[in-house]
CSV table of C-alpha atoms in Angstrom, one decimal:
chain,number,residue,atom,x,y,z
A,824,MET,CA,-22.1,5.6,-37.6
A,825,ASN,CA,-23.4,9.1,-36.8
A,826,GLY,CA,-25.6,9.1,-33.8
A,827,LYS,CA,-24.2,5.8,-32.4
A,828,SER,CA,-22.7,5.8,-28.9
A,829,VAL,CA,-19.5,4.3,-27.6
A,830,ALA,CA,-18.1,3.6,-24.1
A,831,PHE,CA,-14.6,2.6,-23.0
A,832,HIS,CA,-13.1,0.7,-20.1
A,833,THR,CA,-9.3,0.5,-19.5
A,834,LEU,CA,-7.3,-2.0,-17.5
A,835,GLY,CA,-3.7,-1.7,-16.5
A,836,CYS,CA,-1.1,1.0,-16.9
A,837,LYS,CA,-1.0,4.7,-17.7
A,838,LEU,CA,0.1,3.8,-21.3
A,839,ASN,CA,-3.2,2.0,-21.8
A,840,PHE,CA,-5.1,5.0,-20.6
A,841,ALA,CA,-3.2,7.2,-23.1
A,842,GLU,CA,-4.0,4.8,-25.9
A,843,THR,CA,-7.7,4.5,-24.9
A,844,SER,CA,-8.1,8.3,-24.9
A,845,THR,CA,-6.6,8.5,-28.4
A,846,ILE,CA,-8.9,5.7,-29.7
A,847,ALA,CA,-11.8,7.5,-28.1
A,848,ARG,CA,-11.0,10.8,-29.9
A,849,ASP,CA,-11.0,8.9,-33.2
A,850,PHE,CA,-14.5,7.6,-32.5
A,851,VAL,CA,-15.8,11.1,-31.7
A,852,ASP,CA,-14.2,12.4,-34.9
A,853,LYS,CA,-16.2,9.7,-36.8
A,854,GLY,CA,-19.5,10.9,-35.3
A,855,PHE,CA,-19.9,8.7,-32.3
A,856,ALA,CA,-21.2,10.1,-29.0
A,857,LYS,CA,-18.9,9.0,-26.0
A,858,VAL,CA,-20.8,7.9,-22.9
A,859,GLU,CA,-19.8,6.4,-19.5
A,860,PHE,CA,-19.2,2.7,-19.4
A,861,GLU,CA,-22.0,2.2,-16.9
A,862,GLN,CA,-24.5,3.6,-19.5
A,863,ALA,CA,-26.1,1.8,-22.4
A,864,ALA,CA,-24.0,2.2,-25.5
A,865,ASP,CA,-24.0,0.8,-29.1
A,866,VAL,CA,-20.3,-0.1,-28.9
A,867,TYR,CA,-18.1,-1.0,-25.9
A,868,VAL,CA,-14.3,-0.9,-26.3
A,869,ILE,CA,-12.3,-2.7,-23.5
A,870,ASN,CA,-8.6,-2.1,-23.4
A,871,THR,CA,-7.0,-5.1,-21.6
A,872,CYS,CA,-3.8,-5.8,-19.7
A,873,SER,CA,-1.6,-8.9,-19.6
A,874,VAL,CA,0.1,-8.0,-16.3
A,875,THR,CA,-3.0,-8.3,-14.1
A,876,GLN,CA,-3.6,-11.7,-12.6
A,877,ASN,CA,-6.6,-13.6,-13.9
A,878,ALA,CA,-6.7,-11.5,-17.1
A,879,ASP,CA,-9.3,-13.8,-18.6
A,880,LYS,CA,-11.6,-13.7,-15.6
A,881,GLU,CA,-11.3,-9.9,-15.5
A,882,CYS,CA,-12.1,-9.6,-19.2
A,883,LYS,CA,-15.2,-11.8,-18.9
A,884,SER,CA,-16.4,-9.8,-16.0
A,885,ILE,CA,-16.2,-6.5,-17.8
A,886,VAL,CA,-17.8,-7.9,-20.9
A,887,ASN,CA,-20.7,-9.1,-18.7
A,888,ARG,CA,-21.1,-5.6,-17.3
A,889,ALA,CA,-21.4,-4.2,-20.8
A,890,MET,CA,-23.9,-6.9,-21.8
A,891,ARG,CA,-26.1,-6.0,-18.8
A,892,GLN,CA,-26.2,-2.4,-20.0
A,893,ASN,CA,-27.1,-3.4,-23.5
A,894,PRO,CA,-27.4,-7.0,-24.6
A,895,ASP,CA,-27.3,-6.0,-28.3
A,896,ALA,CA,-24.1,-3.9,-27.9
A,897,PHE,CA,-21.1,-4.6,-30.2
A,898,VAL,CA,-18.1,-5.4,-27.9
A,899,VAL,CA,-14.5,-4.8,-29.0
A,900,ILE,CA,-11.5,-6.0,-27.1
A,901,VAL,CA,-8.0,-4.5,-27.6
A,902,GLY,CA,-4.8,-4.3,-25.7
A,903,CYS,CA,-2.0,-6.6,-24.5
A,904,TYR,CA,-4.2,-9.5,-23.5
A,905,ALA,CA,-6.0,-9.3,-26.9
A,906,GLN,CA,-2.6,-9.6,-28.7
A,907,LEU,CA,-1.5,-12.6,-26.5
A,908,GLN,CA,-4.7,-14.6,-26.4
A,909,PRO,CA,-7.0,-13.4,-29.2
A,910,GLU,CA,-8.8,-16.8,-29.8
A,911,GLU,CA,-9.5,-17.3,-26.1
A,912,ILE,CA,-11.0,-13.8,-25.9
A,913,ALA,CA,-13.0,-14.3,-29.1
A,914,ALA,CA,-14.7,-17.3,-27.5
A,915,ILE,CA,-16.0,-15.2,-24.6
A,916,ASP,CA,-19.8,-14.8,-24.8
A,917,GLY,CA,-20.7,-11.3,-26.0
A,918,VAL,CA,-17.3,-10.5,-27.6
A,919,ASP,CA,-17.7,-9.4,-31.3
A,920,LEU,CA,-14.2,-8.2,-32.3
A,921,VAL,CA,-10.7,-8.7,-31.1
A,922,LEU,CA,-7.9,-6.4,-32.4
A,923,GLY,CA,-4.2,-6.9,-31.9
A,924,ALA,CA,-1.3,-4.6,-31.3
A,925,THR,CA,-1.2,-2.9,-34.8
A,926,GLU,CA,-5.0,-3.0,-35.4
A,927,LYS,CA,-6.2,-1.3,-32.2
A,928,PHE,CA,-5.8,2.2,-33.5
A,929,LYS,CA,-8.0,1.5,-36.5
A,930,VAL,CA,-11.0,0.2,-34.6
A,931,THR,CA,-13.5,2.3,-36.4
A,932,ASP,CA,-12.3,0.9,-39.8
A,933,TYR,CA,-13.7,-2.5,-38.7
A,934,LEU,CA,-17.1,-1.2,-37.6
A,935,ASN,CA,-19.0,-1.4,-40.9
A,936,ASP,CA,-21.7,-3.6,-39.4
A,937,LEU,CA,-22.6,-3.7,-35.7
A,938,THR,CA,-24.6,-6.9,-35.8
A,939,LYS,CA,-23.6,-9.3,-33.1
A,940,SER,CA,-22.3,-12.8,-34.0
A,941,ASP,CA,-21.9,-16.1,-32.2
A,942,HIS,CA,-18.1,-15.9,-32.1
A,943,GLY,CA,-15.8,-12.9,-32.0
A,944,GLU,CA,-13.8,-11.9,-35.2
A,945,VAL,CA,-10.1,-11.7,-34.7
A,946,HIS,CA,-7.7,-9.3,-36.5
A,947,SER,CA,-4.3,-9.8,-35.0
A,948,CYS,CA,-0.8,-9.5,-36.4
A,949,GLU,CA,2.4,-11.4,-35.7
A,950,ILE,CA,4.1,-9.3,-33.0
A,951,ASP,CA,7.2,-8.9,-35.2
A,952,GLU,CA,5.0,-6.7,-37.4
A,953,ALA,CA,4.4,-4.3,-34.6
A,954,ASN,CA,7.2,-1.9,-35.5
A,955,SER,CA,5.5,1.4,-36.1
A,956,PHE,CA,4.7,4.1,-33.5
A,957,ILE,CA,1.3,5.6,-32.9
A,958,GLY,CA,1.4,8.7,-30.7
A,959,SER,CA,-1.1,8.9,-27.9
A,960,TYR,CA,-2.1,11.0,-25.0
A,961,SER,CA,-5.0,11.0,-22.5
A,962,ILE,CA,-6.9,14.1,-21.5
A,963,GLY,CA,-9.7,12.4,-19.5
A,964,GLU,CA,-9.3,14.6,-16.4
A,965,ARG,CA,-8.6,18.3,-16.4
A,966,THR,CA,-5.6,18.3,-14.2
A,967,ARG,CA,-3.3,15.7,-15.7
A,968,ALA,CA,-2.5,14.0,-19.0
A,969,PHE,CA,-0.5,10.9,-19.8
A,970,LEU,CA,1.7,11.4,-22.8
A,971,LYS,CA,3.0,8.3,-24.6
A,972,VAL,CA,6.6,8.8,-25.8
A,973,GLN,CA,7.7,5.1,-26.4
A,974,ASP,CA,6.3,1.7,-26.9
A,975,GLY,CA,7.5,-1.9,-26.8
A,976,CYS,CA,10.6,-3.4,-25.1
A,977,ASP,CA,13.8,-5.2,-26.2
A,978,TYR,CA,14.5,-6.5,-22.7
A,979,LYS,CA,14.1,-10.2,-22.0
A,980,CYS,CA,13.0,-10.3,-18.3
A,981,THR,CA,12.1,-13.9,-17.6
A,982,TYR,CA,8.7,-13.1,-16.0
A,983,CYS,CA,7.4,-10.6,-18.6
A,984,THR,CA,5.0,-11.0,-21.5
A,985,ILE,CA,5.1,-7.3,-22.6
A,986,PRO,CA,7.6,-7.8,-25.5
A,987,ARG,CA,5.3,-10.4,-26.9
A,988,ALA,CA,2.3,-8.2,-26.4
A,989,ARG,CA,3.7,-4.9,-27.6
A,990,GLY,CA,6.7,-5.7,-29.8
A,991,ILE,CA,10.1,-4.1,-30.2
A,992,SER,CA,11.2,-0.9,-28.5
A,993,ARG,CA,10.2,2.1,-30.6
A,994,SER,CA,9.8,5.8,-30.0
A,995,ASP,CA,7.7,8.8,-31.2
A,996,THR,CA,9.7,11.5,-33.0
A,997,LEU,CA,10.9,14.3,-30.8
A,998,GLU,CA,9.0,16.8,-32.9
A,999,ASN,CA,5.7,14.9,-32.4
A,1000,VAL,CA,6.1,14.5,-28.7
A,1001,VAL,CA,6.7,18.2,-28.3
A,1002,SER,CA,3.8,19.0,-30.5
A,1003,ASN,CA,1.5,16.7,-28.5
A,1004,ALA,CA,2.7,18.4,-25.3
A,1005,ALA,CA,1.9,21.8,-26.7
A,1006,GLU,CA,-1.6,20.5,-27.6
A,1007,ILE,CA,-2.1,19.3,-24.0
A,1008,ALA,CA,-0.9,22.7,-22.7
A,1009,ALA,CA,-3.4,24.5,-24.8
A,1010,GLN,CA,-6.2,22.7,-23.0
A,1011,ASP,CA,-5.2,24.2,-19.6
A,1012,ILE,CA,-4.0,20.8,-18.3
A,1013,LYS,CA,-1.4,21.5,-15.6
A,1014,GLU,CA,0.6,18.3,-15.5
A,1015,ILE,CA,2.0,15.8,-18.1
A,1016,VAL,CA,3.1,12.3,-17.1
A,1017,LEU,CA,5.5,10.7,-19.6
A,1018,THR,CA,4.6,7.1,-20.3
A,1019,GLY,CA,5.8,4.2,-22.3
A,1020,VAL,CA,6.8,0.6,-21.7
A,1021,ASN,CA,10.5,1.4,-21.3
A,1022,ILE,CA,10.7,5.2,-21.5
A,1023,GLY,CA,14.4,5.4,-20.7
A,1024,ASP,CA,15.0,3.6,-24.0
A,1025,TYR,CA,13.5,6.7,-25.8
A,1026,GLY,CA,15.1,7.4,-29.1
A,1027,LYS,CA,15.3,3.8,-30.3
A,1028,GLY,CA,13.1,3.3,-33.4
A,1029,GLU,CA,12.3,7.0,-33.7
A,1030,PHE,CA,12.7,6.7,-37.5
A,1031,GLY,CA,11.8,3.0,-37.9
A,1032,ASN,CA,15.3,1.6,-37.1
A,1033,LYS,CA,17.4,0.8,-34.1
A,1034,ARG,CA,19.6,3.9,-34.4
A,1035,HIS,CA,19.2,6.3,-31.5
A,1036,GLU,CA,18.4,9.7,-33.2
A,1037,HIS,CA,17.7,11.3,-29.8
A,1038,THR,CA,18.1,10.3,-26.2
A,1039,PHE,CA,15.8,10.4,-23.2
A,1040,LEU,CA,17.8,13.3,-21.8
A,1041,GLU,CA,17.3,15.3,-25.1
A,1042,LEU,CA,13.5,14.5,-24.8
A,1043,VAL,CA,13.5,15.9,-21.3
A,1044,ARG,CA,15.4,19.0,-22.2
A,1045,GLU,CA,13.0,19.8,-25.1
A,1046,LEU,CA,9.8,19.2,-23.1
A,1047,ASP,CA,11.1,21.5,-20.4
A,1048,LYS,CA,10.8,24.3,-22.9
A,1049,VAL,CA,7.1,23.8,-23.7
A,1050,GLU,CA,5.2,26.8,-22.5
A,1051,GLY,CA,2.0,26.4,-20.5
A,1052,ILE,CA,2.8,23.2,-18.7
A,1053,ASP,CA,3.2,23.6,-14.9
A,1054,ARG,CA,4.6,20.2,-14.2
A,1055,LEU,CA,6.3,17.3,-16.1
A,1056,ARG,CA,6.5,14.0,-14.3
A,1057,ILE,CA,8.7,11.0,-15.4
A,1058,SER,CA,6.8,7.8,-14.8
A,1059,SER,CA,8.5,4.4,-14.3
A,1060,ILE,CA,12.1,4.3,-15.6
A,1061,GLU,CA,14.6,1.5,-15.5
A,1062,PRO,CA,17.5,2.1,-13.1
A,1063,ASN,CA,20.2,1.3,-15.7
A,1064,LEU,CA,18.6,3.9,-18.0
A,1065,LEU,CA,18.2,6.7,-15.5
A,1066,LYS,CA,21.5,8.6,-16.0
A,1067,ASP,CA,23.2,11.1,-13.7
A,1068,GLU,CA,22.7,13.8,-16.4
A,1069,THR,CA,18.9,13.3,-16.3
A,1070,ILE,CA,18.8,13.4,-12.5
A,1071,ASP,CA,20.9,16.6,-12.5
A,1072,PHE,CA,18.7,18.2,-15.1
A,1073,VAL,CA,15.5,17.4,-13.2
A,1074,SER,CA,17.1,18.8,-10.0
A,1075,LYS,CA,17.5,22.2,-11.7
A,1076,SER,CA,14.3,22.2,-13.8
A,1077,SER,CA,11.3,24.4,-12.8
A,1078,ARG,CA,8.9,22.0,-14.7
A,1079,PHE,CA,10.2,18.5,-14.1
A,1080,VAL,CA,9.2,17.4,-10.6
A,1081,PRO,CA,11.4,15.6,-8.0
A,1082,HIS,CA,9.5,12.3,-8.2
A,1083,PHE,CA,11.0,9.1,-9.7
A,1084,HIS,CA,9.4,5.6,-9.9
A,1085,ILE,CA,12.2,3.1,-10.4
A,1086,PRO,CA,11.5,-0.7,-10.8
A,1087,LEU,CA,13.7,-2.8,-8.5
A,1088,GLN,CA,11.9,-6.2,-8.5
A,1089,SER,CA,14.3,-7.7,-6.0
A,1090,GLY,CA,17.0,-6.6,-3.6
A,1091,SER,CA,18.7,-10.0,-4.1
A,1092,ASP,CA,21.4,-10.2,-6.8
A,1093,ASP,CA,20.6,-13.9,-7.2
A,1094,MET,CA,17.0,-13.1,-8.0
A,1095,LEU,CA,17.9,-10.2,-10.3
A,1096,LYS,CA,20.0,-12.6,-12.3
A,1097,ARG,CA,17.3,-15.2,-12.5
A,1098,MET,CA,14.9,-12.4,-13.7
A,1099,LYS,CA,17.5,-11.3,-16.3
A,1100,ARG,CA,17.3,-7.7,-15.1
A,1101,ARG,CA,20.0,-5.5,-16.5
A,1102,TYR,CA,21.5,-4.3,-13.2
A,1103,LEU,CA,22.4,-5.5,-9.8
A,1104,SER,CA,21.5,-4.1,-6.4
A,1105,ASN,CA,24.6,-1.8,-6.1
A,1106,LEU,CA,23.5,0.1,-9.2
A,1107,TYR,CA,20.1,0.7,-7.7
A,1108,VAL,CA,21.7,2.0,-4.5
A,1109,ASP,CA,23.8,4.4,-6.7
A,1110,ARG,CA,20.6,5.8,-8.4
A,1111,VAL,CA,18.8,6.4,-5.1
A,1112,THR,CA,21.9,7.9,-3.5
A,1113,LYS,CA,22.4,10.3,-6.5
A,1114,ILE,CA,18.8,11.4,-6.5
A,1115,LYS,CA,18.8,12.1,-2.7
A,1116,GLU,CA,22.2,13.9,-3.1
A,1117,VAL,CA,20.8,16.6,-5.4
A,1118,MET,CA,17.1,16.5,-4.4
A,1119,PRO,CA,16.9,15.5,-0.7
A,1120,HIS,CA,13.1,16.1,-0.8
A,1121,ALA,CA,12.6,13.8,-3.8
A,1122,CYS,CA,9.9,11.1,-3.7
A,1123,ILE,CA,11.2,7.7,-4.9
A,1124,GLY,CA,8.7,4.9,-5.7
A,1125,VAL,CA,9.8,1.3,-6.1
A,1126,ASP,CA,8.3,-1.8,-7.9
A,1127,VAL,CA,9.1,-5.1,-6.3
A,1128,ILE,CA,8.0,-8.7,-7.1
A,1129,VAL,CA,7.6,-11.3,-4.3
A,1130,GLY,CA,7.5,-15.1,-4.8
A,1131,PHE,CA,9.5,-15.3,-7.9
A,1132,PRO,CA,10.6,-19.0,-8.6
A,1133,GLY,CA,13.6,-19.8,-6.5
A,1134,GLU,CA,13.0,-17.0,-4.0
A,1135,THR,CA,13.9,-18.5,-0.6
A,1136,ASP,CA,13.2,-17.0,2.8
A,1137,ASP,CA,16.8,-15.7,2.8
A,1138,HIS,CA,16.4,-14.1,-0.6
A,1139,PHE,CA,13.2,-12.4,0.5
A,1140,MET,CA,14.7,-11.1,3.7
A,1141,GLU,CA,17.6,-9.8,1.7
A,1142,THR,CA,15.1,-7.8,-0.3
A,1143,TYR,CA,13.2,-6.7,2.8
A,1144,ARG,CA,16.4,-5.4,4.5
A,1145,PHE,CA,17.6,-3.8,1.3
A,1146,LEU,CA,14.4,-1.8,1.0
A,1147,GLN,CA,14.2,-1.0,4.7
A,1148,GLU,CA,17.6,0.7,4.6
A,1149,LEU,CA,17.1,2.6,1.4
A,1150,PRO,CA,15.7,6.2,1.6
A,1151,ILE,CA,12.7,5.4,-0.6
A,1152,SER,CA,9.2,6.7,-0.2
A,1153,TYR,CA,6.7,3.9,-1.2
A,1154,LEU,CA,6.5,0.5,-2.8
A,1155,HIS,CA,4.3,-1.0,-5.5
A,1156,VAL,CA,4.3,-4.7,-4.5
A,1157,PHE,CA,3.5,-7.4,-7.1
A,1158,THR,CA,2.9,-11.0,-6.2
A,1159,TYR,CA,4.6,-13.2,-8.9
A,1160,SER,CA,2.0,-15.0,-11.1
A,1161,GLU,CA,2.9,-17.5,-13.7
A,1162,ARG,CA,2.7,-16.4,-17.4
A,1163,PRO,CA,2.7,-19.0,-20.2
A,1164,ASN,CA,5.4,-18.6,-22.8
A,1165,THR,CA,7.8,-16.9,-20.4
A,1166,GLU,CA,11.1,-18.3,-19.3
A,1167,ALA,CA,10.1,-18.2,-15.6
A,1168,TRP,CA,7.1,-20.5,-16.4
A,1169,ASP,CA,9.4,-23.5,-16.5
A,1170,MET,CA,11.7,-22.6,-13.6
A,1171,ASP,CA,12.0,-24.8,-10.6
A,1172,GLY,CA,11.7,-23.5,-7.0
A,1173,VAL,CA,8.0,-22.6,-7.3
A,1174,VAL,CA,7.0,-20.6,-4.2
A,1175,PRO,CA,3.7,-21.7,-2.5
A,1176,LYS,CA,0.9,-19.1,-3.0
A,1177,ASP,CA,0.4,-18.7,0.8
A,1178,ILE,CA,4.0,-17.7,1.2
A,1179,ARG,CA,3.8,-15.3,-1.7
A,1180,LYS,CA,0.8,-13.7,0.0
A,1181,LYS,CA,2.6,-13.4,3.3
A,1182,ARG,CA,5.6,-11.8,1.7
A,1183,ASN,CA,3.4,-9.3,-0.2
A,1184,LYS,CA,1.7,-8.3,3.1
A,1185,MET,CA,5.1,-7.8,4.8
A,1186,LEU,CA,6.2,-5.4,2.0
A,1187,ARG,CA,3.0,-3.6,1.9
A,1188,VAL,CA,3.3,-2.9,5.7
A,1189,LEU,CA,6.9,-1.7,5.0
A,1190,SER,CA,5.6,0.5,2.2
A,1191,ALA,CA,3.1,2.2,4.6
A,1192,LYS,CA,5.9,2.8,7.1
A,1193,LYS,CA,8.1,4.3,4.4
A,1194,ARG,CA,5.4,6.6,3.1
A,1195,ARG,CA,4.6,7.8,6.6
A,1196,ALA,CA,8.3,8.5,7.3
A,1197,PHE,CA,8.6,10.4,4.0
A,1198,TYR,CA,5.5,12.5,4.8
A,1199,GLU,CA,6.8,13.2,8.3
A,1200,ASP,CA,10.0,14.5,6.8
A,1201,GLN,CA,8.0,16.9,4.7
A,1202,MET,CA,6.1,18.5,7.7
A,1203,ASN,CA,6.5,22.3,8.0
A,1204,THR,CA,7.9,22.6,4.5
A,1205,VAL,CA,6.3,24.8,1.8
A,1206,ARG,CA,5.2,22.9,-1.3
A,1207,ARG,CA,3.1,23.6,-4.4
A,1208,VAL,CA,-0.1,21.5,-4.7
A,1209,LEU,CA,-2.0,20.7,-7.8
A,1210,PHE,CA,-5.6,20.0,-6.8
A,1211,GLU,CA,-7.7,17.3,-8.5
A,1212,GLY,CA,-11.2,17.6,-9.8
A,1213,GLU,CA,-13.2,15.1,-7.8
A,1214,ASN,CA,-15.3,15.7,-4.7
A,1215,LYS,CA,-14.3,12.8,-2.4
A,1216,GLU,CA,-17.1,12.8,0.3
A,1217,GLY,CA,-16.6,16.5,1.0
A,1218,TRP,CA,-12.9,16.6,0.5
A,1219,ILE,CA,-10.7,17.7,-2.3
A,1220,HIS,CA,-7.3,16.0,-2.8
A,1221,GLY,CA,-4.1,17.1,-4.5
A,1222,PHE,CA,-0.4,16.3,-4.9
A,1223,THR,CA,2.7,18.3,-4.1
A,1224,GLU,CA,5.4,18.3,-6.7
A,1225,ASN,CA,7.2,15.6,-4.7
A,1226,TYR,CA,4.0,13.4,-4.6
A,1227,VAL,CA,2.7,14.0,-1.1
A,1228,LYS,CA,-1.0,13.5,-1.1
A,1229,VAL,CA,-2.9,16.3,0.6
A,1230,LYS,CA,-6.6,17.0,1.5
A,1231,THR,CA,-8.8,19.9,2.4
A,1232,HIS,CA,-12.5,20.6,2.6
A,1233,TRP,CA,-14.2,20.6,-0.9
A,1234,ASP,CA,-14.0,23.9,-2.7
A,1235,PRO,CA,-14.8,23.8,-6.5
A,1236,ALA,CA,-12.7,27.0,-6.9
A,1237,LEU,CA,-9.6,24.9,-6.1
A,1238,VAL,CA,-10.1,22.4,-8.9
A,1239,ASN,CA,-7.1,22.4,-11.4
A,1240,SER,CA,-5.4,25.2,-9.4
A,1241,VAL,CA,-1.9,25.3,-8.0
A,1242,ALA,CA,-1.5,26.5,-4.5
A,1243,GLU,CA,1.5,27.2,-2.4
A,1244,VAL,CA,1.0,25.5,1.0
A,1245,LYS,CA,2.7,24.7,4.2
A,1246,LEU,CA,2.4,21.0,5.2
A,1247,THR,CA,1.3,20.8,8.8
A,1248,SER,CA,-0.1,17.4,9.9
A,1249,ILE,CA,-1.0,13.9,8.9
A,1250,ASP,CA,-4.6,12.8,9.3
A,1251,ASP,CA,-5.7,9.3,10.5
A,1252,ASP,CA,-6.3,8.3,6.8
A,1253,GLY,CA,-2.6,9.0,6.1
A,1254,LEU,CA,-3.3,12.2,4.0
A,1255,VAL,CA,-1.6,15.5,4.8
A,1256,ARG,CA,-3.3,18.7,6.0
A,1257,PHE,CA,-1.9,22.1,5.3
A,1258,GLU,CA,-2.1,25.8,5.8
A,1259,PRO,CA,-2.5,27.9,2.6
A,1260,VAL,CA,0.2,30.3,1.6
A,1261,GLY,CA,-1.3,31.4,-1.7
A,1262,ILE,CA,-3.2,30.4,-4.8
A,1263,GLU,CA,-1.1,30.7,-7.9
A,1264,ALA,CA,-3.2,29.7,-10.8
């Protein structure tokens, strides 16, 4: 396959980006030239997501984009949607190969012949067979890498397809995670974001069984020792798995940043029970209170679902008021969408779509207010900013350690640098302006 070109497109979460990057490195090692997705390529690999609404429509649209670039290209579909609906995807015009959860890291093994066929070929395991761990990390941009430490989930939330798409909870070995982090550090990448399906469950399945050899806290402690990384950021972590010891450690760490993203899904205990979440609202309050106690300047993001079956106006307002009163920084709002083969699929109390849309809008407005209030609290404080690598219409953006997004006039010398700045004002676009204190690196 020397001399052949390949392009990639990723849908969904940070974990998918980490895995796509790892798959891409394998292609390059096998002699492929990696090109942009909007260019003509011999092979297109599309990494799909099952969480996005209208996954089938999205997949078809991206396949069509690839076919417009090169009608003779060989199209491969991997990812969560490929595991859940392989035959449906194989029937999409232009798709040649569909690989499931265990096969996706061996894409190049299936590419002996790049001749297109009338119907996609499927190689997909039973999800029970997805019990091994493949380490991954993304290095697509110079400033930040996504490091996969865990995969799969043993939780049985009634709305979620992820356990069926990714299998049981399992972890990378501590030694391998630290080794990958060191590899990333050697490439002058300043920030690592830890990713997984349920990263607080880290340790389970580390050696192919359910015994916890290490814990998430031990992982955090070991990564904190890796030289050359300026920042370590914990991505989404379940509130019942975010322990006081971890919060205390982050508060004292010079590398782990004061930023937590903690799924809530609902502020109503009735809804949390219907969703089969593993906590009630009082535990969530405890987590937020603990973080703010030891890190008053910490940024706290929240996932919330609106329109879940059985959510009445009273339930929704309970969630709204719960979030309004909490000292959180922003929301990721998801409108509930039905997923076949989930428990919620058959639940009564279906919420009309126009009401779901209205509730989503209300929470997005609340999120904007929360973010603004958080940014205002940060004014006149001195923070460290890591600048991104893209010229955004004459501006360069960056993030403080506590996830305040800043902007200044484009200067290529700032790319991938860390600067100490004083936050001074909020622009009309909601981004923060600053006065430089000093460039560090």
